[in-house]
Amino acid sequence: MKAVTFNIRCDIQPKSEAEFREMLASLPDGVKAPAVRFPKGDGVNAWELRKALDVRAIRRASPEVVGFQEILPHMGLYLRRELPGYTFLGHGREKDYGGERPMVAVREDVEILAYRCFWLSPTPDEPGSRFPVQSPCPRTCAVVKLRLPDGLIFRLYDTHLDHLCPEAREAGLKQLLAVMEADNRQEPLPMMLMGDFNADPGSAEMAPIRENTLGLRDLTAETGPTFHGYGNPEEFIKIDYIFATEPFVSAHTATRLWTQVTDKGTYLSDHYPVEADFELK
């Protein structure tokens, strides 16, 4: 089995630097992030130049599940069309269910038993809701219950934590773990948590996952940096993860980054997709 977390990088459009600086100035004091920068457009790494490469990489690896982040509606439509062997689950984070979204792609031989989505906020069922101290971007988690061809049933959680506020990242992570614990009390199953956490492994906001009591283990601990800013060493940082419980921990055989780049300097994303491989019995 293969499971992949893939921040595919939203199809960003240039905006005025003045507007961007105004947005940053409106944020609470002390807010910082590893991957915030003025969105000038992605040049040779624009979505239109990357999208066929992304599809080709997924087809080649043929993972059972992919947890995407930063998918916009038109990007989701393209992926659905080009990857007909997958079912895509997820909806937008805004009040109208639009905007960016974590989205789980499930290969056709994996049975989908249940799906739900909730917001990382004090009111998780309220569309568009956020924590009081957070960037303007709502955050969600997509949850799917799956049955593999060998019969193993498990739950997969795909999320994207806030990119600006450490407090929001920590609160979101605590909420995620509480939801997973509640789900496991109701129906004990193997679990997998993946996504872009926007925090390095040793950061204070990652303490809840380091200290978790669910048996979650970081299967990406040896990968090194996963965010690379399109090959810019000054931006290298590890912020993408796959955590799992048994039997995935014992069955884990390898973790690899998808690091391919064209001779013109076009990457799959500004993050390396992270693949975890398993030999399940």
Short mmCIF file of C-alpha atoms in Angstrom, two decimals:
data_model
loop_
_atom_site.label_atom_id
_atom_site.label_comp_id
_atom_site.label_asym_id
_atom_site.label_seq_id
_atom_site.Cartn_x
_atom_site.Cartn_y
_atom_site.Cartn_z
CA MET A 1 0.00 0.00 0.00
CA LYS A 2 1.07 3.57 -0.69
CA ALA A 3 -0.25 6.71 1.01
CA VAL A 4 0.76 10.21 -0.10
CA THR A 5 0.36 13.68 1.36
CA PHE A 6 0.60 16.34 -1.34
CA ASN A 7 0.35 20.10 -0.87
CA ILE A 8 -0.22 20.77 -4.54
CA ARG A 9 0.15 24.57 -4.26
CA CYS A 10 -2.96 26.56 -5.10
CA ASP A 11 -3.20 28.24 -8.50
CA ILE A 12 -2.02 31.57 -7.14
CA GLN A 13 -2.66 34.82 -8.98
CA PRO A 14 -0.54 37.95 -8.57
CA LYS A 15 -1.97 40.70 -6.36
CA SER A 16 -0.66 44.09 -5.30
CA GLU A 17 2.17 44.04 -2.80
CA ALA A 18 0.46 46.91 -0.97
CA GLU A 19 -2.65 44.78 -0.43
CA PHE A 20 -0.50 41.89 0.78
CA ARG A 21 1.39 44.07 3.27
CA GLU A 22 -1.90 45.53 4.52
CA MET A 23 -3.18 42.02 5.20
CA LEU A 24 -0.03 41.12 7.14
CA ALA A 25 -0.23 44.33 9.18
CA SER A 26 -3.78 43.46 10.28
CA LEU A 27 -2.71 40.18 11.88
CA PRO A 28 -2.19 39.77 15.65
CA ASP A 29 1.20 40.62 17.15
CA GLY A 30 3.69 37.77 17.16
CA VAL A 31 2.19 35.98 14.18
CA LYS A 32 4.78 34.29 12.00
CA ALA A 33 4.94 31.47 9.47
CA PRO A 34 7.56 29.44 7.62
CA ALA A 35 6.01 29.75 4.18
CA VAL A 36 4.42 33.21 3.89
CA ARG A 37 5.63 35.37 1.03
CA PHE A 38 4.27 37.92 -1.41
CA PRO A 39 2.38 35.97 -4.10
CA LYS A 40 3.93 37.37 -7.26
CA GLY A 41 2.89 34.42 -9.35
CA ASP A 42 4.80 31.20 -9.80
CA GLY A 43 6.44 31.70 -13.21
CA VAL A 44 7.73 28.39 -14.58
CA ASN A 45 5.99 26.73 -11.63
CA ALA A 46 2.53 28.09 -12.42
CA TRP A 47 -0.27 25.53 -12.11
CA GLU A 48 -0.83 25.42 -15.86
CA LEU A 49 2.78 24.29 -16.31
CA ARG A 50 2.77 21.87 -13.38
CA LYS A 51 -0.59 20.16 -13.60
CA ALA A 52 0.29 17.53 -16.21
CA LEU A 53 3.47 16.70 -14.27
CA ASP A 54 1.43 16.24 -11.09
CA VAL A 55 -1.01 13.89 -12.79
CA ARG A 56 1.83 11.91 -14.36
CA ALA A 57 3.53 11.49 -10.96
CA ILE A 58 0.33 10.19 -9.38
CA ARG A 59 -0.34 7.80 -12.24
CA ARG A 60 3.21 6.46 -12.03
CA ALA A 61 3.11 5.84 -8.27
CA SER A 62 -0.54 4.73 -8.23
CA PRO A 63 -1.04 5.24 -4.47
CA GLU A 64 -4.17 3.89 -2.82
CA VAL A 65 -4.80 7.26 -1.15
CA VAL A 66 -3.59 10.82 -1.65
CA GLY A 67 -4.30 13.56 0.86
CA PHE A 68 -4.11 16.86 -1.04
CA GLN A 69 -3.98 20.38 0.36
CA GLU A 70 -4.56 23.75 -1.35
CA ILE A 71 -6.86 22.47 -4.08
CA LEU A 72 -9.09 25.13 -5.64
CA PRO A 73 -12.33 24.13 -7.41
CA HIS A 74 -10.94 24.34 -10.96
CA MET A 75 -7.88 22.35 -9.90
CA GLY A 76 -10.12 19.65 -8.44
CA LEU A 77 -12.09 19.46 -11.68
CA TYR A 78 -8.88 18.95 -13.66
CA LEU A 79 -7.61 16.22 -11.34
CA ARG A 80 -10.96 14.41 -11.42
CA ARG A 81 -10.95 14.47 -15.21
CA GLU A 82 -7.35 13.30 -15.57
CA LEU A 83 -7.46 10.70 -12.80
CA PRO A 84 -10.73 8.83 -13.44
CA GLY A 85 -9.51 5.88 -11.39
CA TYR A 86 -9.83 7.95 -8.22
CA THR A 87 -12.75 9.34 -6.23
CA PHE A 88 -12.12 12.81 -4.76
CA LEU A 89 -13.63 13.77 -1.39
CA GLY A 90 -13.52 17.24 0.14
CA HIS A 91 -15.14 20.66 0.00
CA GLY A 92 -14.00 24.25 0.38
CA ARG A 93 -13.17 25.92 3.67
CA GLU A 94 -15.18 29.12 3.18
CA LYS A 95 -18.75 29.87 4.33
CA ASP A 96 -20.10 28.97 0.90
CA TYR A 97 -17.96 25.80 0.78
CA GLY A 98 -15.74 27.44 -1.84
CA GLY A 99 -12.05 28.25 -1.78
CA GLU A 100 -9.11 26.02 -0.97
CA ARG A 101 -9.64 22.57 0.49
CA PRO A 102 -7.90 19.47 1.73
CA MET A 103 -9.14 16.72 -0.57
CA VAL A 104 -8.65 12.97 -0.36
CA ALA A 105 -8.26 10.95 -3.57
CA VAL A 106 -9.18 7.28 -3.15
CA ARG A 107 -8.17 4.68 -5.73
CA GLU A 108 -11.05 2.74 -7.26
CA ASP A 109 -10.15 -0.58 -5.61
CA VAL A 110 -10.43 0.97 -2.13
CA GLU A 111 -13.96 1.04 -0.71
CA ILE A 112 -15.22 4.33 0.75
CA LEU A 113 -17.31 3.61 3.83
CA ALA A 114 -17.84 7.13 5.20
CA TYR A 115 -16.78 10.75 4.71
CA ARG A 116 -17.15 13.95 6.69
CA CYS A 117 -15.45 17.33 6.99
CA PHE A 118 -15.18 19.70 9.94
CA TRP A 119 -13.66 23.12 10.59
CA LEU A 120 -10.76 23.65 12.97
CA SER A 121 -12.51 26.10 15.26
CA PRO A 122 -14.59 26.27 18.46
CA THR A 123 -17.64 25.61 16.21
CA PRO A 124 -16.44 22.79 13.92
CA ASP A 125 -19.78 22.35 12.14
CA GLU A 126 -20.02 26.05 11.19
CA PRO A 127 -18.78 26.65 7.63
CA GLY A 128 -16.01 29.22 7.44
CA SER A 129 -15.40 29.30 11.21
CA ARG A 130 -11.95 29.96 12.68
CA PHE A 131 -10.15 30.30 15.99
CA PRO A 132 -10.15 33.83 17.50
CA VAL A 133 -6.39 34.17 16.87
CA GLN A 134 -5.82 32.94 13.32
CA SER A 135 -5.07 34.11 9.80
CA PRO A 136 -8.07 35.10 7.63
CA CYS A 137 -8.06 31.56 6.21
CA PRO A 138 -10.45 29.00 7.73
CA ARG A 139 -9.00 25.51 8.14
CA THR A 140 -10.68 22.14 7.76
CA CYS A 141 -10.07 18.42 8.09
CA ALA A 142 -11.40 15.78 5.70
CA VAL A 143 -12.09 12.40 7.32
CA VAL A 144 -12.65 9.22 5.33
CA LYS A 145 -13.27 5.68 6.50
CA LEU A 146 -11.84 3.19 4.01
CA ARG A 147 -11.61 -0.53 3.38
CA LEU A 148 -8.50 -1.75 1.56
CA PRO A 149 -8.73 -4.67 -0.89
CA ASP A 150 -7.26 -6.98 1.78
CA GLY A 151 -10.15 -6.07 4.10
CA LEU A 152 -8.34 -3.69 6.47
CA ILE A 153 -10.62 -0.84 7.56
CA PHE A 154 -9.06 2.43 8.75
CA ARG A 155 -9.74 6.14 9.10
CA LEU A 156 -7.72 8.78 7.26
CA TYR A 157 -7.56 12.42 8.40
CA ASP A 158 -6.26 15.02 5.93
CA THR A 159 -5.67 18.59 7.09
CA HIS A 160 -3.81 21.86 6.52
CA LEU A 161 -2.97 23.87 9.64
CA ASP A 162 -2.81 27.66 9.71
CA HIS A 163 0.17 29.22 7.95
CA LEU A 164 0.50 32.35 10.10
CA CYS A 165 -0.48 31.74 13.74
CA PRO A 166 1.32 29.23 15.99
CA GLU A 167 -1.56 29.46 18.46
CA ALA A 168 -4.03 28.43 15.76
CA ARG A 169 -1.81 25.54 14.69
CA GLU A 170 -1.56 24.24 18.24
CA ALA A 171 -5.30 24.65 18.85
CA GLY A 172 -6.09 22.94 15.56
CA LEU A 173 -3.79 20.04 16.33
CA LYS A 174 -5.30 19.59 19.79
CA GLN A 175 -8.76 19.59 18.22
CA LEU A 176 -7.73 17.03 15.62
CA LEU A 177 -6.34 14.68 18.25
CA ALA A 178 -9.47 15.09 20.39
CA VAL A 179 -11.66 14.21 17.40
CA MET A 180 -9.51 11.19 16.60
CA GLU A 181 -9.69 10.04 20.22
CA ALA A 182 -13.49 10.40 20.23
CA ASP A 183 -13.78 8.52 16.93
CA ASN A 184 -11.58 5.76 18.29
CA ARG A 185 -13.65 5.41 21.45
CA GLN A 186 -16.79 5.04 19.37
CA GLU A 187 -15.22 2.62 16.88
CA PRO A 188 -11.60 1.54 17.41
CA LEU A 189 -9.82 1.43 14.05
CA PRO A 190 -6.31 1.98 12.69
CA MET A 191 -5.75 5.66 11.94
CA MET A 192 -3.65 7.82 9.66
CA LEU A 193 -3.20 11.60 9.95
CA MET A 194 -1.53 13.52 7.14
CA GLY A 195 -1.15 16.98 5.76
CA ASP A 196 0.68 20.29 5.80
CA PHE A 197 1.14 21.30 9.45
CA ASN A 198 3.10 24.51 8.70
CA ALA A 199 5.39 23.74 11.66
CA ASP A 200 8.73 22.00 12.02
CA PRO A 201 8.93 18.82 14.14
CA GLY A 202 10.53 20.45 17.18
CA SER A 203 8.26 23.49 17.36
CA ALA A 204 6.14 24.22 20.43
CA GLU A 205 2.88 23.86 18.50
CA MET A 206 3.79 20.28 17.54
CA ALA A 207 3.98 19.20 21.20
CA PRO A 208 0.45 17.71 21.22
CA ILE A 209 1.34 15.23 18.47
CA ARG A 210 4.74 14.43 19.99
CA GLU A 211 2.97 13.63 23.28
CA ASN A 212 -0.10 11.90 21.82
CA THR A 213 -1.54 8.83 23.55
CA LEU A 214 -3.24 7.38 20.46
CA GLY A 215 -0.19 5.45 19.27
CA LEU A 216 0.40 7.80 16.33
CA ARG A 217 3.97 7.64 15.02
CA ASP A 218 5.65 9.99 12.57
CA LEU A 219 6.42 7.94 9.46
CA THR A 220 8.17 10.93 7.87
CA ALA A 221 10.72 11.53 10.63
CA GLU A 222 13.71 10.88 8.35
CA THR A 223 12.61 12.76 5.24
CA GLY A 224 14.33 16.08 5.82
CA PRO A 225 12.79 19.29 4.42
CA THR A 226 9.47 18.94 2.60
CA PHE A 227 8.80 22.61 1.79
CA HIS A 228 11.42 23.90 -0.64
CA GLY A 229 9.95 27.06 -2.20
CA TYR A 230 10.66 25.74 -5.70
CA GLY A 231 14.22 24.73 -4.93
CA ASN A 232 15.21 27.69 -2.76
CA PRO A 233 17.56 26.44 0.01
CA GLU A 234 16.77 29.49 2.15
CA GLU A 235 13.20 28.25 2.49
CA PHE A 236 13.86 24.55 3.19
CA ILE A 237 11.81 23.29 6.16
CA LYS A 238 9.97 20.12 7.13
CA ILE A 239 6.26 20.85 7.54
CA ASP A 240 4.49 17.92 5.80
CA TYR A 241 3.74 14.73 7.73
CA ILE A 242 2.16 11.30 7.75
CA PHE A 243 1.36 9.92 11.21
CA ALA A 244 -0.16 6.47 11.73
CA THR A 245 -1.04 3.84 14.30
CA GLU A 246 -0.66 0.07 14.10
CA PRO A 247 -0.71 -1.96 11.93
CA PHE A 248 0.71 0.74 9.67
CA VAL A 249 3.70 1.40 11.95
CA SER A 250 4.90 -2.22 11.86
CA ALA A 251 4.08 -2.56 8.15
CA HIS A 252 5.92 0.64 7.19
CA THR A 253 8.78 -0.13 4.79
CA ALA A 254 9.85 3.23 3.36
CA THR A 255 9.09 6.93 3.09
CA ARG A 256 10.16 8.89 0.05
CA LEU A 257 9.86 12.42 -1.33
CA TRP A 258 8.78 13.08 -4.91
CA THR A 259 11.62 15.42 -5.88
CA GLN A 260 11.39 15.41 -9.66
CA VAL A 261 11.98 18.68 -11.52
CA THR A 262 12.10 19.42 -15.24
CA ASP A 263 15.13 20.79 -17.04
CA LYS A 264 13.29 24.13 -17.14
CA GLY A 265 13.05 24.20 -13.34
CA THR A 266 9.40 23.21 -12.99
CA TYR A 267 8.60 21.27 -9.81
CA LEU A 268 5.48 19.31 -8.88
CA SER A 269 4.78 21.94 -6.20
CA ASP A 270 6.60 24.19 -3.75
CA HIS A 271 6.30 21.21 -1.37
CA TYR A 272 7.65 17.75 -2.07
CA PRO A 273 4.84 15.18 -2.02
CA VAL A 274 5.58 12.61 0.68
CA GLU A 275 4.88 8.91 0.07
CA ALA A 276 4.74 6.24 2.79
CA ASP A 277 4.91 2.58 1.71
CA PHE A 278 3.52 -0.38 3.62
CA GLU A 279 3.57 -4.16 3.35
CA LEU A 280 0.34 -5.11 5.07
CA LYS A 281 -0.31 -8.76 5.87
#
